[in-house]
Each structure stands twice: as C-alpha cells, then as structure tokens.
Coordinates of C-alpha atoms in Angstrom, one line a residue:
Chain A
M1 CA 30.3 -1.4 4.1
E2 CA 32.6 -3.8 5.7
S3 CA 34.4 -1.9 7.8
L4 CA 31.5 -0.4 9.6
D5 CA 29.4 -2.1 12.5
E6 CA 26.6 -0.8 14.8
F7 CA 28.8 0.5 17.0
S8 CA 31.3 2.8 15.3
V9 CA 28.3 3.9 13.0
I10 CA 26.5 5.2 16.5
K11 CA 29.5 6.4 17.7
D12 CA 30.3 8.4 14.9
Y13 CA 27.3 9.7 13.5
F14 CA 25.1 10.3 16.6
F15 CA 27.6 11.1 19.8
G16 CA 28.2 14.6 18.9
L17 CA 24.7 15.8 19.3
S18 CA 24.4 15.2 23.1
H19 CA 25.8 18.3 24.9
G20 CA 23.1 20.0 27.3
A21 CA 22.5 21.2 30.7
A22 CA 20.3 18.2 31.5
T23 CA 22.6 15.7 30.1
V24 CA 24.5 14.0 32.6
I25 CA 25.6 10.7 30.6
G26 CA 24.9 10.9 27.2
P27 CA 25.2 7.9 24.8
G28 CA 27.4 5.0 24.8
D29 CA 26.7 3.8 28.3
D30 CA 23.9 1.3 29.6
C31 CA 21.0 4.3 29.5
A32 CA 21.4 8.0 29.6
V33 CA 21.4 10.1 32.6
L34 CA 19.5 13.0 32.6
R35 CA 19.0 16.1 35.4
L36 CA 15.6 17.5 36.2
P37 CA 15.3 21.2 37.1
I38 CA 14.9 20.6 41.3
G39 CA 11.1 20.6 41.7
E40 CA 10.0 19.8 38.1
E41 CA 8.6 16.5 37.0
L42 CA 9.2 14.5 34.0
A43 CA 7.3 15.0 30.6
T44 CA 8.2 12.6 28.0
S45 CA 6.6 10.4 24.6
S46 CA 7.8 8.2 21.9
D47 CA 6.6 8.1 18.5
T48 CA 7.3 5.7 15.8
L49 CA 7.8 7.1 12.2
I50 CA 7.6 4.6 9.5
E51 CA 8.5 5.0 5.8
G52 CA 5.2 4.6 3.7
S53 CA 3.4 5.7 6.5
H54 CA 4.5 8.7 8.0
F55 CA 6.6 9.6 5.2
P56 CA 6.9 8.9 1.6
F57 CA 9.2 5.8 0.3
G58 CA 12.3 7.9 -1.0
S59 CA 12.2 10.7 1.3
D60 CA 15.6 12.7 2.0
G61 CA 17.6 11.3 5.4
D62 CA 17.6 14.8 6.3
D63 CA 14.0 15.7 6.3
I64 CA 13.2 12.2 8.0
A65 CA 15.4 12.8 10.9
Y66 CA 14.0 16.4 11.2
R67 CA 10.4 15.4 10.9
A68 CA 11.1 12.7 13.7
I69 CA 12.4 15.1 16.1
A70 CA 10.0 17.9 15.4
T71 CA 6.6 15.8 15.6
S72 CA 8.1 14.5 18.9
A73 CA 9.0 18.1 20.2
S74 CA 5.5 19.0 19.6
D75 CA 4.3 16.5 22.1
L76 CA 6.2 18.3 24.7
A77 CA 5.0 21.9 23.8
A78 CA 1.6 20.4 24.2
M79 CA 2.3 19.5 27.3
G80 CA 3.5 22.9 28.4
A81 CA 6.9 21.3 29.0
Q82 CA 10.4 22.8 28.5
P83 CA 12.8 20.4 26.0
L84 CA 15.7 18.7 27.9
A85 CA 16.5 16.0 25.6
S86 CA 15.7 12.8 23.4
V87 CA 16.6 9.5 22.4
L88 CA 16.6 8.2 18.6
S89 CA 15.9 4.1 17.6
V90 CA 16.8 3.9 14.1
S91 CA 16.0 0.6 12.0
L92 CA 17.7 0.5 8.8
P93 CA 17.7 -2.0 5.9
V94 CA 21.4 -1.3 5.1
I95 CA 23.9 1.0 6.3
D96 CA 24.5 3.8 3.6
T97 CA 27.4 6.3 4.7
A98 CA 25.7 8.9 2.3
W99 CA 22.3 8.7 3.6
L100 CA 23.3 8.4 7.1
E101 CA 25.6 11.5 6.7
D102 CA 22.1 13.3 5.3
F103 CA 20.1 11.8 8.5
T104 CA 22.4 13.4 10.7
Q105 CA 22.6 16.6 9.5
G106 CA 18.5 16.7 9.6
L107 CA 19.0 15.2 13.3
A108 CA 21.7 18.0 14.0
Q109 CA 19.5 20.9 12.8
A110 CA 16.8 19.8 14.6
V111 CA 17.9 18.5 17.7
Q112 CA 19.7 22.3 17.9
C113 CA 16.4 24.1 17.0
F114 CA 14.3 22.0 19.4
S115 CA 17.0 22.4 22.2
L116 CA 16.6 18.5 22.7
P117 CA 20.2 16.9 22.9
L118 CA 20.2 13.7 21.8
V119 CA 21.6 11.6 24.5
G120 CA 20.9 8.1 23.3
G121 CA 20.5 5.8 20.5
D122 CA 19.6 2.4 19.0
L123 CA 20.5 1.3 15.7
T124 CA 19.2 -2.2 14.3
A125 CA 18.4 -3.7 10.8
G126 CA 15.6 -3.6 9.6
P127 CA 12.9 -2.2 7.1
L128 CA 13.3 1.8 7.9
S129 CA 11.6 3.0 10.9
I130 CA 12.4 5.7 13.3
T131 CA 11.4 6.0 17.3
V132 CA 12.1 9.1 18.5
T133 CA 11.7 9.5 22.6
V134 CA 11.6 13.0 23.9
Y135 CA 11.9 14.3 27.7
G136 CA 11.0 17.3 28.8
S137 CA 10.3 19.4 32.3
L138 CA 7.4 20.8 33.7
P139 CA 6.8 22.1 37.2
A140 CA 5.4 19.7 39.5
N141 CA 1.2 19.4 39.1
H142 CA 1.3 21.7 36.0
G143 CA 0.9 19.6 32.8
L144 CA -1.2 21.0 30.2
L145 CA -3.7 18.3 29.7
R146 CA -6.8 17.8 27.6
S147 CA -9.2 17.7 30.1
G148 CA -8.7 21.2 31.5
A149 CA -11.0 22.9 29.3
R150 CA -14.1 24.6 30.7
P151 CA -17.2 25.4 28.7
G152 CA -17.2 29.3 27.4
E153 CA -13.7 29.4 26.9
T154 CA -11.9 30.2 23.4
V155 CA -10.4 27.3 21.3
L156 CA -7.5 28.6 19.4
V157 CA -4.6 27.4 17.2
S158 CA -1.1 28.2 16.1
G159 CA 0.4 29.1 12.6
T160 CA -1.6 28.1 9.4
L161 CA -3.5 24.9 9.0
G162 CA -3.6 22.3 6.2
D163 CA -0.1 23.1 4.9
A164 CA 1.5 20.1 5.1
A165 CA -1.5 17.9 4.6
A166 CA -1.0 19.9 0.9
G167 CA 2.3 19.4 0.9
L168 CA 1.9 15.6 1.8
A169 CA -0.5 15.5 -1.5
F170 CA 2.0 17.4 -3.5
L171 CA 5.3 14.7 -2.8
N172 CA 2.8 12.2 -3.1
N173 CA 2.3 13.6 -7.1
E174 CA -1.8 14.3 -6.0
W175 CA -1.8 18.0 -7.2
E176 CA 0.8 20.4 -8.5
P177 CA 1.2 23.7 -6.5
D178 CA 2.6 26.9 -8.1
Q179 CA 6.2 26.9 -8.7
A180 CA 6.9 29.1 -5.6
D181 CA 5.0 27.4 -3.2
R182 CA 6.2 24.1 -3.2
E183 CA 9.2 23.9 -1.5
F184 CA 7.2 26.0 1.2
L185 CA 4.2 23.3 1.4
A186 CA 6.7 20.4 1.3
R187 CA 8.8 22.0 4.0
R188 CA 5.8 22.4 5.9
F189 CA 5.2 18.5 6.1
F190 CA 9.1 17.8 6.9
R191 CA 10.0 20.7 8.8
P192 CA 7.4 21.2 11.2
E193 CA 7.1 24.4 13.6
S194 CA 6.4 22.5 16.8
R195 CA 5.7 25.2 18.7
L196 CA 7.9 24.9 22.1
N197 CA 8.4 28.6 21.8
L198 CA 4.5 28.6 23.3
A199 CA 5.1 26.1 25.9
S200 CA 5.7 28.4 28.4
S201 CA 2.9 31.4 28.2
L202 CA 0.4 28.3 27.5
L203 CA 1.3 27.0 30.5
K204 CA -0.1 30.1 32.2
I205 CA -3.0 31.1 29.7
A206 CA -4.1 28.0 28.5
S207 CA -6.9 25.3 30.2
A208 CA -5.9 22.2 27.8
A209 CA -3.9 22.0 24.7
I210 CA -3.0 19.1 22.1
D211 CA -0.6 19.1 18.8
I212 CA -2.5 18.6 15.7
S213 CA -1.1 15.6 14.2
D214 CA -4.3 13.7 13.1
G215 CA -6.3 16.7 11.7
L216 CA -7.8 19.5 13.5
L217 CA -11.1 17.8 14.1
A218 CA -9.9 14.7 15.2
D219 CA -7.8 16.4 17.9
V220 CA -10.2 18.9 19.5
G221 CA -12.1 15.9 19.3
H222 CA -9.7 14.3 22.0
I223 CA -10.0 17.8 24.0
A224 CA -13.7 17.9 23.5
S225 CA -13.9 14.2 25.1
A226 CA -11.2 14.7 27.4
S227 CA -12.9 17.4 28.9
S228 CA -16.3 16.3 28.8
L229 CA -17.8 19.3 26.6
S230 CA -18.4 20.3 23.2
I231 CA -16.0 22.4 20.8
R232 CA -17.8 24.6 18.0
I233 CA -15.5 25.2 15.3
D234 CA -16.0 28.5 12.8
A235 CA -14.4 27.1 9.6
R236 CA -13.9 30.7 8.4
K237 CA -11.6 31.4 11.0
I238 CA -9.3 28.7 10.1
P239 CA -5.8 30.6 9.6
L240 CA -4.5 29.6 5.9
S241 CA -1.1 30.5 4.8
P242 CA -1.2 32.4 1.2
A243 CA -0.4 29.3 -0.6
L244 CA -3.4 27.9 0.4
S245 CA -6.0 30.8 0.6
K246 CA -5.2 31.9 -3.3
L247 CA -6.3 28.2 -4.1
E248 CA -9.7 27.9 -5.7
N249 CA -10.8 24.9 -4.7
S250 CA -12.2 26.4 -1.5
Q251 CA -13.2 22.3 -0.5
Q252 CA -9.9 21.3 -1.3
V253 CA -8.2 23.6 1.0
L254 CA -10.9 23.0 3.8
E255 CA -10.4 19.2 3.9
W256 CA -6.9 20.0 4.4
A257 CA -7.1 22.4 6.8
L258 CA -9.7 20.5 9.0
S259 CA -8.7 16.8 8.4
G260 CA -5.5 16.7 7.0
G261 CA -3.1 16.2 9.9
D262 CA 0.4 16.7 10.4
D263 CA 0.9 20.1 11.0
Y264 CA 2.2 20.0 14.1
E265 CA 0.3 23.4 15.2
L266 CA -1.1 23.8 18.9
C267 CA -4.7 23.9 19.3
F268 CA -5.3 24.9 23.0
T269 CA -8.6 26.3 24.8
M270 CA -8.3 29.5 27.3
P271 CA -10.6 31.3 29.1
A272 CA -12.4 34.6 26.7
N273 CA -10.4 37.2 28.5
K274 CA -7.1 36.3 27.6
T275 CA -4.6 37.6 25.2
V276 CA -4.5 35.9 22.1
P277 CA -0.8 34.9 22.4
S278 CA 1.2 36.1 18.8
G279 CA 0.8 33.8 16.1
C280 CA -2.4 32.8 17.5
T281 CA -6.0 32.4 16.0
V282 CA -9.4 31.9 17.9
I283 CA -11.3 29.4 15.9
G284 CA -14.0 28.8 17.8
F285 CA -15.7 28.2 21.3
T286 CA -16.2 25.4 24.1
T287 CA -19.7 24.6 25.4
S288 CA -21.6 22.1 27.4
G289 CA -22.4 19.2 25.7
N290 CA -20.2 16.9 23.8
G291 CA -18.5 15.9 20.1
V292 CA -17.3 18.5 17.9
S293 CA -19.8 20.6 15.2
C294 CA -18.0 23.0 12.4
D295 CA -20.0 25.4 11.0
G296 CA -23.1 24.3 12.9
V297 CA -22.4 20.7 11.4
E298 CA -21.9 17.9 14.0
I299 CA -18.9 16.0 13.0
I300 CA -18.9 12.4 13.0
G301 CA -16.5 9.3 12.4
S302 CA -15.8 9.4 8.8
R303 CA -14.1 12.9 9.2
K304 CA -12.2 12.5 12.1
G305 CA -9.0 12.8 10.9
Y306 CA -5.8 9.9 10.0
R307 CA -6.0 6.6 11.6
H308 CA -3.3 3.9 11.3
F309 CA -5.4 0.8 10.2
Chain B
M1 CA -11.6 -5.9 12.6
E2 CA -13.5 -3.5 11.5
S3 CA -14.9 -1.4 14.5
L4 CA -11.4 -1.4 16.1
D5 CA -9.4 2.1 15.5
E6 CA -5.9 2.8 16.9
F7 CA -7.2 4.3 19.9
S8 CA -9.9 2.3 21.1
V9 CA -7.0 -0.7 20.5
I10 CA -4.6 1.2 22.9
K11 CA -7.2 2.0 25.4
D12 CA -8.4 -1.2 25.5
Y13 CA -5.3 -3.2 25.6
F14 CA -2.8 -0.7 27.1
F15 CA -4.2 1.6 29.7
G16 CA -4.7 -0.9 32.4
L17 CA -0.9 -0.9 32.9
S18 CA 0.2 2.4 34.3
H19 CA -0.4 2.7 38.0
G20 CA 2.7 3.3 39.9
A21 CA 4.3 5.6 42.5
A22 CA 5.9 7.6 39.7
T23 CA 3.2 8.0 37.4
V24 CA 1.6 11.6 37.5
I25 CA 0.3 11.6 34.2
G26 CA -0.5 7.8 32.4
P27 CA -1.1 6.7 28.6
G28 CA -3.7 9.3 26.9
D29 CA -2.2 12.7 26.6
D30 CA 0.2 14.2 24.6
C31 CA 3.4 13.3 27.3
A32 CA 3.4 11.0 30.0
V33 CA 4.2 12.4 33.2
L34 CA 6.7 10.8 35.7
R35 CA 7.5 12.1 39.3
L36 CA 11.1 11.4 40.2
P37 CA 12.3 10.5 43.9
I38 CA 13.7 13.6 45.4
G39 CA 17.6 14.3 44.4
E40 CA 17.7 11.8 41.8
E41 CA 18.6 11.4 38.6
L42 CA 17.0 9.9 35.6
A43 CA 18.4 6.9 33.9
T44 CA 16.5 6.1 30.5
S45 CA 16.9 3.4 27.4
S46 CA 15.0 2.6 24.3
D47 CA 15.8 -0.2 22.3
T48 CA 13.8 -1.6 19.2
L49 CA 13.4 -5.3 18.9
I50 CA 12.4 -6.6 15.3
E51 CA 10.8 -9.8 14.1
G52 CA 13.3 -12.1 12.5
S53 CA 16.3 -9.9 13.9
H54 CA 15.7 -9.9 17.2
F55 CA 13.0 -12.6 17.9
P56 CA 12.3 -15.4 15.2
F57 CA 9.6 -14.8 13.2
G58 CA 6.3 -16.2 14.6
S59 CA 6.9 -16.3 18.2
D60 CA 4.2 -16.1 20.7
G61 CA 2.9 -12.1 21.5
D62 CA 3.2 -12.9 25.2
D63 CA 7.0 -14.1 25.0
I64 CA 7.7 -11.2 22.1
A65 CA 6.3 -8.4 24.7
Y66 CA 8.2 -9.8 28.2
R67 CA 11.0 -10.0 25.8
A68 CA 11.1 -6.9 25.3
I69 CA 10.4 -4.7 28.8
A70 CA 12.6 -7.2 30.3
T71 CA 16.0 -6.5 27.9
S72 CA 15.5 -2.6 28.8
A73 CA 14.7 -3.3 32.1
S74 CA 17.9 -5.1 32.0
D75 CA 20.0 -2.1 30.8
L76 CA 18.1 0.2 34.3
A77 CA 19.8 -2.9 35.9
A78 CA 23.1 -2.7 34.6
M79 CA 23.2 1.2 35.3
G80 CA 22.1 0.4 39.1
A81 CA 19.2 2.3 38.8
Q82 CA 15.8 1.5 40.3
P83 CA 12.5 1.3 37.7
L84 CA 10.2 3.8 37.6
A85 CA 7.9 3.4 34.3
S86 CA 8.1 2.1 30.6
V87 CA 7.1 3.3 27.2
L88 CA 5.7 1.5 24.3
S89 CA 5.8 1.9 20.6
V90 CA 4.7 -0.7 18.5
S91 CA 4.1 -1.2 15.1
L92 CA 1.7 -3.8 14.0
P93 CA 1.3 -5.3 10.5
V94 CA -2.4 -6.2 11.2
I95 CA -5.0 -5.4 14.2
D96 CA -5.5 -9.3 15.2
T97 CA -7.1 -8.8 18.6
A98 CA -6.4 -12.4 19.3
W99 CA -2.2 -11.6 19.1
L100 CA -3.0 -8.8 21.1
E101 CA -4.5 -9.9 24.2
D102 CA -1.8 -12.5 23.9
F103 CA 0.9 -9.2 23.5
T104 CA -0.8 -7.8 26.6
Q105 CA -0.6 -10.4 29.0
G106 CA 3.0 -11.0 28.4
L107 CA 3.5 -7.0 28.4
A108 CA 1.3 -7.4 32.1
Q109 CA 3.3 -10.0 33.1
A110 CA 6.4 -7.7 32.7
V111 CA 5.1 -4.5 33.5
Q112 CA 4.5 -6.4 37.1
C113 CA 7.6 -8.3 37.4
F114 CA 9.6 -5.3 36.7
S115 CA 7.8 -2.5 38.4
L116 CA 7.6 -1.2 35.3
P117 CA 4.1 0.3 34.7
L118 CA 3.3 1.5 30.9
V119 CA 2.5 5.2 30.8
G120 CA 2.3 5.7 27.2
G121 CA 1.8 4.0 24.1
D122 CA 2.3 4.3 20.7
L123 CA 0.6 2.1 18.0
T124 CA 1.5 2.2 14.2
A125 CA 0.7 0.0 10.8
G126 CA 4.3 -1.5 9.5
P127 CA 6.3 -4.4 10.1
L128 CA 6.2 -6.1 13.0
S129 CA 8.5 -4.1 15.9
I130 CA 8.8 -3.0 19.2
T131 CA 10.5 -0.1 20.7
V132 CA 10.4 0.1 24.5
T133 CA 11.6 2.9 26.4
V134 CA 12.1 2.8 30.2
Y135 CA 12.6 5.0 32.9
G136 CA 14.5 4.5 36.3
S137 CA 16.0 6.4 39.1
L138 CA 19.6 7.0 40.4
P139 CA 21.2 9.0 43.5
A140 CA 22.2 12.2 41.7
N141 CA 26.0 11.7 40.1
H142 CA 25.9 8.0 41.5
G143 CA 25.0 5.9 38.1
L144 CA 27.1 2.7 37.6
L145 CA 28.9 3.1 34.2
R146 CA 31.4 0.7 32.0
S147 CA 34.2 3.3 32.8
G148 CA 34.7 3.2 36.2
A149 CA 36.7 -0.4 36.5
R150 CA 40.2 -0.5 38.3
P151 CA 42.7 -2.8 37.5
G152 CA 43.2 -5.6 40.0
E153 CA 39.4 -6.2 40.4
T154 CA 37.6 -9.2 40.3
V155 CA 34.9 -9.9 37.4
L156 CA 31.5 -11.5 37.7
V157 CA 28.1 -12.6 36.3
S158 CA 24.8 -13.3 37.6
G159 CA 22.6 -16.6 36.8
T160 CA 24.4 -18.7 34.2
L161 CA 25.6 -18.0 30.5
G162 CA 24.9 -19.3 27.3
D163 CA 21.2 -20.6 27.9
A164 CA 19.4 -17.8 25.5
A165 CA 21.9 -18.5 22.9
A166 CA 21.2 -22.4 23.1
G167 CA 17.5 -21.8 23.3
L168 CA 17.4 -19.5 20.1
A169 CA 19.5 -22.3 18.3
F170 CA 16.7 -24.6 19.6
L171 CA 14.2 -22.4 18.3
N172 CA 15.6 -22.1 15.4
N173 CA 15.8 -26.0 15.1
E174 CA 19.5 -26.0 15.1
W175 CA 19.5 -28.6 17.6
E176 CA 17.3 -30.8 20.1
P177 CA 18.2 -30.5 23.4
D178 CA 16.4 -33.1 26.1
Q179 CA 12.8 -32.9 26.2
A180 CA 13.3 -31.5 29.9
D181 CA 15.4 -29.1 29.2
R182 CA 13.7 -27.1 25.9
E183 CA 10.9 -25.3 28.1
F184 CA 13.8 -23.6 30.3
L185 CA 16.4 -23.0 27.4
A186 CA 13.3 -21.1 25.3
R187 CA 12.4 -19.4 28.6
R188 CA 15.9 -18.2 29.3
F189 CA 15.5 -16.5 25.4
F190 CA 12.2 -15.4 25.5
R191 CA 12.1 -14.5 30.0
P192 CA 15.1 -13.1 30.7
E193 CA 15.9 -12.4 34.6
S194 CA 16.8 -8.7 34.2
R195 CA 18.5 -8.6 37.4
L196 CA 17.2 -5.0 39.0
N197 CA 17.1 -6.6 42.3
L198 CA 21.0 -6.4 42.3
A199 CA 20.8 -3.0 41.3
S200 CA 21.1 -1.3 44.9
S201 CA 23.8 -3.8 46.2
L202 CA 25.7 -3.2 42.7
L203 CA 25.5 0.5 43.1
K204 CA 27.3 0.0 46.6
I205 CA 30.1 -2.1 45.7
A206 CA 30.3 -2.6 42.1
S207 CA 32.8 -0.5 40.1
A208 CA 31.4 -0.9 36.4
A209 CA 28.6 -2.8 35.0
I210 CA 27.0 -3.7 31.7
D211 CA 24.2 -6.2 30.6
I212 CA 25.2 -8.8 28.5
S213 CA 23.0 -8.6 25.2
D214 CA 25.8 -9.0 22.5
G215 CA 28.0 -12.0 24.1
L216 CA 30.1 -11.9 26.9
L217 CA 33.5 -11.7 25.5
A218 CA 31.9 -8.4 23.6
D219 CA 30.1 -7.2 26.5
V220 CA 33.2 -7.3 28.7
G221 CA 35.1 -5.6 25.8
H222 CA 32.8 -2.7 26.4
I223 CA 34.4 -2.3 29.8
A224 CA 37.8 -3.0 29.4
S225 CA 37.7 -0.5 26.3
A226 CA 35.4 2.3 28.6
S227 CA 37.8 1.9 31.9
S228 CA 40.8 1.3 29.3
L229 CA 42.3 -1.7 31.2
S230 CA 42.5 -5.2 30.4
I231 CA 39.8 -8.0 31.4
R232 CA 41.4 -11.5 31.3
I233 CA 38.2 -14.3 31.7
D234 CA 38.8 -17.7 32.8
A235 CA 36.5 -19.7 30.9
R236 CA 36.1 -22.9 33.5
K237 CA 34.5 -20.4 36.0
I238 CA 31.8 -19.3 33.2
P239 CA 28.4 -20.2 35.7
L240 CA 26.7 -22.8 33.4
S241 CA 23.0 -24.3 34.0
P242 CA 22.6 -28.2 34.8
A243 CA 20.5 -27.9 30.8
L244 CA 23.8 -26.7 29.5
S245 CA 27.1 -28.4 31.5
K246 CA 25.8 -32.0 31.0
L247 CA 26.0 -31.7 26.8
E248 CA 29.1 -33.2 25.6
N249 CA 29.9 -30.6 23.2
S250 CA 31.6 -28.6 25.4
Q251 CA 33.0 -26.3 22.5
Q252 CA 29.4 -25.6 21.6
V253 CA 28.4 -24.8 25.2
L254 CA 31.6 -22.7 25.3
E255 CA 30.5 -20.6 22.2
W256 CA 27.3 -19.9 23.4
A257 CA 28.5 -19.0 26.6
L258 CA 31.0 -16.5 25.4
S259 CA 29.9 -15.1 22.6
G260 CA 25.8 -16.1 22.2
G261 CA 24.5 -13.0 23.9
D262 CA 20.7 -12.4 24.8
D263 CA 21.1 -13.9 28.1
Y264 CA 20.8 -10.1 29.9
E265 CA 22.7 -11.5 32.8
L266 CA 24.7 -8.3 34.4
C267 CA 28.7 -8.5 34.2
F268 CA 30.3 -5.9 36.7
T269 CA 33.8 -5.5 38.1
M270 CA 34.2 -4.7 42.1
P271 CA 37.1 -4.3 44.2
A272 CA 38.4 -7.8 45.0
N273 CA 37.8 -7.5 48.8
K274 CA 34.2 -7.2 48.5
T275 CA 31.6 -9.8 49.2
V276 CA 30.5 -11.9 45.9
P277 CA 26.4 -11.1 45.9
S278 CA 24.1 -14.3 45.8
G279 CA 23.6 -15.7 42.4
C280 CA 27.3 -14.2 40.8
T281 CA 30.3 -15.5 40.2
V282 CA 33.9 -14.6 39.9
I283 CA 35.0 -15.4 36.4
G284 CA 38.2 -13.2 35.9
F285 CA 40.2 -10.3 36.7
T286 CA 40.9 -6.9 35.6
T287 CA 44.8 -5.6 35.2
S288 CA 46.4 -2.7 33.3
G289 CA 46.8 -3.2 29.6
N290 CA 43.7 -3.3 26.7
G291 CA 41.6 -5.7 25.5
V292 CA 39.7 -8.8 26.5
S293 CA 41.8 -12.4 27.1
C294 CA 40.1 -15.8 27.5
D295 CA 42.3 -18.3 28.9
G296 CA 45.2 -16.4 28.0
V297 CA 44.2 -16.2 24.3
E298 CA 43.6 -12.6 23.5
I299 CA 40.2 -12.1 22.0
I300 CA 40.0 -10.3 18.4
G301 CA 37.1 -8.8 16.4
S302 CA 35.5 -12.4 14.8
R303 CA 34.7 -13.2 18.5
K304 CA 33.1 -10.1 19.8
G305 CA 29.7 -11.1 19.7
Y306 CA 26.6 -10.3 17.4
R307 CA 26.1 -7.4 15.0
H308 CA 23.2 -6.4 13.7
F309 CA 24.8 -5.4 10.2

C-alpha cells in the first residue's frame, strides 16, 4: 500500500473515535489530555495482547480489537472505576487496509460499548500485538482493591464461567460444541462482557474484587493472598451457561470454569448481609487462614491458572 | 528458570519503583490509581518500541529500558506537562534473569531521572517489545499543542541535533566515529535527554512544541501543518555537538541533523520578543503559507523523516 504511511493510517482509521466528556485533546499531538471529574482519582491499566499467545493466529481483526478494549475495560470494572478513555498501541507486520477496516470496526464497537473513547494511538511495524491503556475515574481513596476482603464474607462471581475457555478450545480445534453453541462460545472468548455496569454498585457493597482473566482459582487466590485470608469455593455453585451445563464431560467443564481464564467476569467479596447484585452468584466464602480450597480440597500451584512463561 | 513465573518476576523486578507523590495504588492490583494536582488535567501518551525497528537487535537491557522511558518522557515535555508516573508493558521471548536485572537497572535510572515512578506493569511472552505509557499533569486548558504557532514567531530547538542518528548509524556499523566520540554518540541514541526540565518554562513562553522523534524536518512539518503556516529553517543555525561539527562530510552531518530523528530534543515556536531559554537555539521562523523550507528549498515527502512502513 504505497500511498499509505503511518500517519495517514492512524488518522484515517482511529481519529474518529475520540469524542467523550473527558477528552480535552484527542489523538494527533504529543499527548492526549483528559479531564477528570472534580475530586476523583485516575484508575489506569495497560495490557498487551499478542497473536498466538492471547488470541489464535488468524483471528479476525474486529474480534481482536474488541477483545483488547474489553479485557482492559474489565480491569476498570474490577476497581469500581468509571470509564474515561483509552489509548491504543498497535504493532502490525504489514498495512492491510481490509484488515484495518475490520479492526477499526471492532474497535469502534468496543469503544462505544464500554464508553472508552480512543484518545491516542501509536502504530509500529512488527509482529501483531495490541497494547491498550485504559483510563477511569474513582472517588478519592475509594478504589476497590484485592486486599479489602474480611473473614466471614461471601464470594461471588458475575455471569457464567468457563465459556471463554471452552470457546478458545473450540477455536483451537480441541473439541466440537453443538452447532447451535459455537457462535455463543466463540463470542464469549472474543467479546467478553467486562462488567463496567457493576462497577458503581460494587463500590458500595464489595470489600474486594478482581476480574477473572487467569482462571477463577488463580484469581481468587490473588484476593486471598492480598487480603491474608482463606477462600472456600463450592464448585456446585459455579454458574454455568446452558452451553456448558448440558455437556456430559463434567470434569472438563469444571476445569474450564475453575482454571480456564479469559472470562473477564468479576469475582468479588462482600459482607454476607448485603443483597446479591443482579446477574451475580454466591460461590463461596472467606475465612481466616490462607490459600484457596475448592470442595474442601486445597488448591496448589498446578491448578492456579494460566502462566505466560 | 523453572522457579520464576510471571507474577514473581514482575513483583521481584518492578514493584520497587512505584513510590511518588501521585501514586495512590501502585502495581499489583487490577489498576494503578493516581492522584492529580487539584485543578490540573492529565496528559498521557503510549508508545511501543520493538527490537530491530526502534533499537538494534542485541541492545543492552538497561539501554532499552532507559530509552523506552526517556522517549515517552519527551512526549510529556513537548506538551509542557509535569511527570506523574509511568506504566510498562513488556513482551519477552524468555525469562532471562541477567537480562531482567540489567533491564531493571536502566528502568530504575530512568524512572528516577524523569520522576516517572513505575506504577503498573504487564509481562507477556512474545517477541521483545516494550510499551511505555506516561502520565503527566497540566494546568487546565493550558497544554502546549502543535497547533498554537503564529506567523512571525521564532523556531527553536533544545540541545544539539543529529547525534542520535549518527550514534545509531555507528551502532549499525555504518561508520566509525573517533574512539573518543563513540560512547557519547551511542548514549545520545540510548539515553535521550528528554527535556522535562524545559516543560514549565515552555508553558509560559512557547506557542507550539513537538519532540523530535522522526527528524527535525518531519517534526516541524507537523507544527506547520497543525498551525496552518510555513516554517523556514536556516540549516547553518542547527546546533551541532563537537562530535558532529568536526566531521568533514558535512552533507552527511546535515542529513543526520535534519532528517535523522531519535534525538528527542524539543522543537518549539515562540514570539520573537521572548528570551531564548538556556540550552536552546533559534533555527528559523514562522511565516504565513504552508510547508517547511530549509535554506530556501521547499521540503517535500522524501525527506520528511522516518516512516515505520
């Protein structure tokens, strides 16, 4: 694409997605400038997704873009933060206009869905990878941390677990779901819900929260460790989608739900007398001690979720 | 390194660099949380550096880390912003403790030098690349943009130009500097000054600014274009280091200084009656019209700096 250079590509494809209440200066200058609500603090997170590691080789551009924004949005949700904006850094082996149009379509959908206008971008030549930085706002000193859980509280998750891992296994040709469930499961991998809609209610009721990226057991382990207590999970209470609950191989389903990761649902703790938010399920409780157990079995390293190395 | 996993690596190597006045929550939770000075806005930028594209294969870890922070610091300086914090996203082919220790040493130096405490990080397996996001603060509605230049102003640069391009050419074995100049030139590539110390004075006197990453002519072109005017550069006024000014091949030196990029010095415009800040040099002026000329010759696409594709 001889007529395209880095600057015109960025301009053509990404500059239209920057409008938002927080945007003072959007893309095209040395920095983006954002306005925070008065008295609020900035919550921010930056994550890189790499082809072949975080999504299968040959994934559609729109799915990759959507997932990159959604998984970062999930970090804001897990802090109880309200979304302000996002910045994208993309490394691409070649400029392929059809791919970029596809990518931008998914980006536009995600940016709108999660209220994360794209205020800056950087495009470089290299192996396909996407780094998204997200910006959110929080009432001062009120961020929802992993360390705030207390013994005697309930442990909850949003949505259903295991779908994304089952979807990824399907995308990797490791099993064949029913025809009717294939799109649902693939979407659960590529289009995580990222529960930003729960953020403000969790700020009021939850004592600790995390998003489930590495697998439920690994991620509740982070809450247990940061809060210096023990978390007991009841596997029968794990919420499953119809696509998974109907499967005969319940051991595989449990593995996906407990250790699969990629669901980007929220796991949180709250005092037992609080009302369970809509769409959430109690799956266990906290107690003094340390570590995580599931159906009474202590969980040790080997099942503690996905590791990159 | 079987005993190392993603989490302990991040924890061991990066968690000690997060302390700063703006840091409310550092690394280890879903988001970092930053406090902005009252009434100020957030300036932010995110850039990816890829091995073989932004720095030579086999570069030392400490140089790569330092350069990644420094080049992003430069974006804050070009907006007139004060540094608050940084977040790092690193993709590594393997966990190599010696390399990581080296990398962290350069990181620690840069984080201290530019007052950009590292409040978050993400480590993934993949081809070597580094994405740095920086956070700075600005008085509301006072960011120094590329679009603020007016006809009849002077054009200035900080420091000396061309050293980084000459250093990179040396690192790529394209020429041999005098023994005495080799370390200086390599450092000018790997350890850019990133003039954050100029940021507050530029906020008061400058009308537009940009950092020189793609080459002087390309970058003043962005100011000319954003400000809808013409910029005239006098090549004889370009400040050169002793290492370059003593070279006989003045055409090559000029090429490095005008089009080489990677210097991360600041280029800015200001009314002609303002005092030239210490360490800065007047190299031209603005006038009505459009485009950039150098010694009276209109600059067209072919010399407009580095393109990634």
